[in-house]
mmCIF file of C-alpha atoms in Angstrom:
data_model
loop_
_atom_site.group_PDB
_atom_site.id
_atom_site.type_symbol
_atom_site.label_atom_id
_atom_site.label_comp_id
_atom_site.label_asym_id
_atom_site.label_seq_id
_atom_site.Cartn_x
_atom_site.Cartn_y
_atom_site.Cartn_z
ATOM 1 C CA MET A 506 -277.108 73.364 -16.242
ATOM 2 C CA GLU A 507 -275.990 71.073 -18.717
ATOM 3 C CA THR A 508 -274.105 67.779 -16.298
ATOM 4 C CA TRP A 509 -270.706 68.262 -17.804
ATOM 5 C CA ASP A 510 -270.936 72.731 -17.768
ATOM 6 C CA ALA A 511 -272.029 72.137 -13.100
ATOM 7 C CA LEU A 512 -268.616 69.705 -13.068
ATOM 8 C CA ARG A 513 -267.040 72.208 -14.677
ATOM 9 C CA SER A 514 -268.436 75.078 -12.786
ATOM 10 C CA ARG A 515 -267.149 73.557 -9.149
ATOM 11 C CA ARG A 516 -265.000 74.991 -7.100
ATOM 12 C CA ASN A 517 -264.719 75.814 -3.615
ATOM 13 C CA VAL A 518 -266.001 78.456 -2.705
ATOM 14 C CA ARG A 519 -265.124 80.410 0.794
ATOM 15 C CA THR A 520 -267.166 83.683 0.839
ATOM 16 C CA TYR A 521 -270.737 83.728 0.137
ATOM 17 C CA ARG A 522 -272.979 86.712 -0.272
ATOM 18 C CA PRO A 523 -275.855 86.526 2.876
ATOM 19 C CA ASP A 524 -278.986 85.044 0.871
ATOM 20 C CA ALA A 525 -280.527 82.348 2.067
ATOM 21 C CA ILE A 526 -280.834 78.519 0.782
ATOM 22 C CA ALA A 527 -284.268 77.962 -0.144
ATOM 23 C CA GLN A 528 -285.159 74.649 1.895
ATOM 24 C CA ASP A 529 -286.665 73.624 -1.246
ATOM 25 C CA ASP A 530 -282.350 73.416 -2.755
ATOM 26 C CA LEU A 531 -281.630 72.254 0.705
ATOM 27 C CA LEU A 532 -283.346 69.333 -0.226
ATOM 28 C CA ARG A 533 -281.959 68.129 -3.726
ATOM 29 C CA ILE A 534 -278.811 69.023 -2.347
ATOM 30 C CA VAL A 535 -278.837 66.330 -0.136
ATOM 31 C CA GLU A 536 -281.117 63.999 -1.972
ATOM 32 C CA ALA A 537 -277.709 63.973 -4.011
ATOM 33 C CA GLY A 538 -275.681 62.723 -2.032
ATOM 34 C CA TRP A 539 -278.563 59.864 -0.524
ATOM 35 C CA ARG A 540 -278.916 59.093 -3.908
ATOM 36 C CA SER A 541 -274.612 58.304 -3.578
ATOM 37 C CA PRO A 542 -273.060 55.041 -4.758
ATOM 38 C CA SER A 543 -272.436 53.196 -1.573
ATOM 39 C CA ALA A 544 -270.350 50.134 -1.053
ATOM 40 C CA LYS A 545 -273.125 46.918 -0.643
ATOM 41 C CA ASN A 546 -275.244 50.102 -0.959
ATOM 42 C CA ARG A 547 -274.450 50.388 2.431
ATOM 43 C CA GLN A 548 -275.529 53.874 2.564
ATOM 44 C CA PRO A 549 -272.783 55.251 5.796
ATOM 45 C CA TRP A 550 -274.437 58.450 5.872
ATOM 46 C CA ASP A 551 -276.807 60.245 7.585
ATOM 47 C CA PHE A 552 -276.235 64.282 5.910
ATOM 48 C CA VAL A 553 -277.235 66.905 8.980
ATOM 49 C CA ILE A 554 -278.756 70.710 7.316
ATOM 50 C CA VAL A 555 -277.235 73.535 9.540
ATOM 51 C CA THR A 556 -278.887 77.996 9.175
ATOM 52 C CA ASP A 557 -278.686 79.137 12.157
ATOM 53 C CA ALA A 558 -276.231 81.589 11.667
ATOM 54 C CA GLN A 559 -275.191 80.872 15.604
ATOM 55 C CA GLN A 560 -275.045 76.835 15.013
ATOM 56 C CA LEU A 561 -272.724 77.851 11.968
ATOM 57 C CA ARG A 562 -269.767 80.023 14.009
ATOM 58 C CA ASP A 563 -269.572 77.639 16.181
ATOM 59 C CA LEU A 564 -269.155 74.579 13.176
ATOM 60 C CA SER A 565 -266.362 76.998 12.032
ATOM 61 C CA THR A 566 -264.064 76.293 15.406
ATOM 62 C CA VAL A 567 -264.119 73.070 14.191
ATOM 63 C CA TRP A 568 -261.378 73.362 12.174
ATOM 64 C CA GLN A 569 -258.867 75.588 10.712
ATOM 65 C CA GLY A 570 -259.991 75.238 7.532
ATOM 66 C CA ALA A 571 -263.656 75.145 8.623
ATOM 67 C CA ARG A 572 -262.989 79.088 8.741
ATOM 68 C CA HIS A 573 -265.498 79.868 5.835
ATOM 69 C CA ILE A 574 -268.713 78.060 7.575
ATOM 70 C CA ALA A 575 -269.038 80.881 9.837
ATOM 71 C CA SER A 576 -270.352 82.447 7.249
ATOM 72 C CA ALA A 577 -272.160 80.509 4.280
ATOM 73 C CA PRO A 578 -276.266 80.865 5.009
ATOM 74 C CA ALA A 579 -276.214 76.865 5.234
ATOM 75 C CA ALA A 580 -273.516 74.108 5.685
ATOM 76 C CA ILE A 581 -274.457 70.401 5.288
ATOM 77 C CA ALA A 582 -272.612 68.214 8.335
ATOM 78 C CA VAL A 583 -272.242 64.064 6.406
ATOM 79 C CA VAL A 584 -272.297 62.283 9.350
ATOM 80 C CA ALA A 585 -271.635 58.438 10.174
ATOM 81 C CA PRO A 586 -271.310 55.480 12.990
ATOM 82 C CA GLU A 587 -267.196 54.445 14.042
ATOM 83 C CA PRO A 588 -266.791 51.898 12.039
ATOM 84 C CA PRO A 589 -265.807 48.650 13.557
ATOM 85 C CA ASP A 590 -262.708 47.665 11.553
ATOM 86 C CA GLU A 591 -259.294 50.025 8.951
ATOM 87 C CA ARG A 592 -261.087 47.671 6.157
ATOM 88 C CA ARG A 593 -264.726 49.395 7.034
ATOM 89 C CA ARG A 594 -263.330 52.995 7.852
ATOM 90 C CA VAL A 595 -261.367 53.139 4.409
ATOM 91 C CA VAL A 596 -264.619 52.181 2.538
ATOM 92 C CA ASP A 597 -266.544 54.434 4.231
ATOM 93 C CA GLN A 598 -265.132 57.572 3.586
ATOM 94 C CA PHE A 599 -264.209 56.578 -0.175
ATOM 95 C CA ASP A 600 -268.290 56.076 0.341
ATOM 96 C CA LEU A 601 -268.535 59.693 2.808
ATOM 97 C CA GLY A 602 -266.828 61.413 -0.189
ATOM 98 C CA GLN A 603 -268.769 60.778 -3.237
ATOM 99 C CA ALA A 604 -271.658 61.966 -1.638
ATOM 100 C CA THR A 605 -269.983 64.944 -0.597
ATOM 101 C CA LEU A 606 -269.503 65.742 -4.111
ATOM 102 C CA ALA A 607 -272.020 64.515 -5.406
ATOM 103 C CA MET A 608 -273.644 67.141 -2.802
ATOM 104 C CA ALA A 609 -270.706 69.690 -4.956
ATOM 105 C CA VAL A 610 -271.882 69.270 -8.120
ATOM 106 C CA ALA A 611 -275.889 68.946 -7.646
ATOM 107 C CA ALA A 612 -274.839 72.789 -5.585
ATOM 108 C CA ALA A 613 -272.499 73.579 -8.577
ATOM 109 C CA ASP A 614 -275.997 73.529 -11.301
ATOM 110 C CA LEU A 615 -278.257 75.211 -9.647
ATOM 111 C CA GLY A 616 -276.004 78.305 -9.652
ATOM 112 C CA ILE A 617 -274.679 77.231 -5.851
ATOM 113 C CA GLY A 618 -271.327 77.065 -4.007
ATOM 114 C CA THR A 619 -269.709 74.926 -1.331
ATOM 115 C CA GLY A 620 -266.517 74.572 -0.137
ATOM 116 C CA HIS A 621 -266.094 71.355 1.942
ATOM 117 C CA SER A 622 -263.876 70.966 4.885
ATOM 118 C CA SER A 623 -262.978 67.989 7.427
ATOM 119 C CA VAL A 624 -263.369 67.874 10.761
ATOM 120 C CA GLY A 625 -260.780 67.627 13.773
ATOM 121 C CA GLU A 626 -262.921 68.300 17.039
ATOM 122 C CA GLN A 627 -264.827 65.232 16.733
ATOM 123 C CA ASP A 628 -267.066 66.015 20.159
ATOM 124 C CA ARG A 629 -267.227 69.883 19.744
ATOM 125 C CA ALA A 630 -268.814 68.801 16.537
ATOM 126 C CA ARG A 631 -270.407 66.490 17.440
ATOM 127 C CA GLN A 632 -272.073 68.638 20.601
ATOM 128 C CA ILE A 633 -272.827 71.300 18.659
ATOM 129 C CA LEU A 634 -275.246 68.660 15.582
ATOM 130 C CA GLY A 635 -275.929 66.354 18.416
ATOM 131 C CA VAL A 636 -275.151 63.297 16.495
ATOM 132 C CA PRO A 637 -274.333 60.273 18.882
ATOM 133 C CA ASP A 638 -270.999 59.109 20.574
ATOM 134 C CA ASP A 639 -271.347 56.320 18.600
ATOM 135 C CA HIS A 640 -271.283 58.449 15.298
ATOM 136 C CA PHE A 641 -268.814 61.569 13.462
ATOM 137 C CA VAL A 642 -268.703 63.586 11.865
ATOM 138 C CA ALA A 643 -266.288 62.879 8.615
ATOM 139 C CA TYR A 644 -266.633 66.379 6.573
ATOM 140 C CA LEU A 645 -268.772 69.783 6.286
ATOM 141 C CA LEU A 646 -269.787 71.045 3.393
ATOM 142 C CA GLY A 647 -270.282 75.196 3.166
ATOM 143 C CA VAL A 648 -273.281 76.266 1.029
ATOM 144 C CA GLY A 649 -273.879 79.485 -1.008
ATOM 145 C CA TYR A 650 -274.024 81.380 -3.213
ATOM 146 C CA PRO A 651 -270.288 83.017 -4.100
ATOM 147 C CA ALA A 652 -270.290 86.564 -3.177
ATOM 148 C CA ASP A 653 -267.208 87.198 -5.636
ATOM 149 C CA ARG A 654 -267.956 85.841 -8.769
ATOM 150 C CA PRO A 655 -271.626 83.481 -9.746
ATOM 151 C CA LEU A 656 -270.435 79.862 -11.397
ATOM 152 C CA LYS A 657 -269.540 79.094 -14.353
ATOM 153 C CA PRO A 658 -267.778 77.017 -16.719
ATOM 154 C CA ILE A 659 -263.838 77.145 -15.438
ATOM 155 C CA LYS A 660 -261.860 77.675 -19.167
ATOM 156 C CA SER A 661 -258.097 77.056 -17.394
ATOM 157 C CA PRO A 662 -258.918 75.303 -14.282
ATOM 158 C CA ASP A 663 -255.424 75.386 -11.687
ATOM 159 C CA ARG A 664 -254.267 71.794 -12.326
ATOM 160 C CA ARG A 665 -251.844 69.862 -12.813
ATOM 161 C CA PRO A 666 -251.673 69.259 -16.670
ATOM 162 C CA PHE A 667 -253.704 66.933 -17.843
ATOM 163 C CA ASP A 668 -251.211 65.130 -20.225
ATOM 164 C CA GLU A 669 -248.543 64.062 -16.930
ATOM 165 C CA VAL A 670 -251.655 62.764 -14.817
ATOM 166 C CA VAL A 671 -253.431 60.845 -17.380
ATOM 167 C CA HIS A 672 -251.505 57.319 -18.080
ATOM 168 C CA HIS A 673 -252.287 54.707 -20.572
ATOM 169 C CA GLY A 674 -252.269 51.235 -19.759
ATOM 170 C CA ARG A 675 -248.868 51.731 -17.518
ATOM 171 C CA TRP A 676 -247.700 54.606 -15.956
#
């Protein structure tokens, strides 16, 4: 798939076919996160690939928006060190978001859907994943083939009108 088509095809997928995701595909998706830009090239991330069904069910309980993780054949947890101050937290969150989007687009390029989630219950998430106490689980990314329809470029996305959100020179 072309990059532009992958960007236009990416959508939040929350229901998945039960088919396993090939290890090479999971590693390619995570490599996209690993290659993402970061402030001062700090690369504040670690990635935990989860394919165990019970672990996925457990992860689905760490946030109301994570329920889809239970039925995903895989998930990727985006983990980072606890930041030393608020400024670093803001910068790291931006970097972690870029890594998450890069993985979502790389997955779409392979015809694999993703659905992202925040993490509310940090202690529980750390326990499930074996993450040290000085780190936090920023996001979960459910990964799987869409159950409803394959990924393809969306001609009319559910977005605010383009002319309403694009400004030139001034608001």
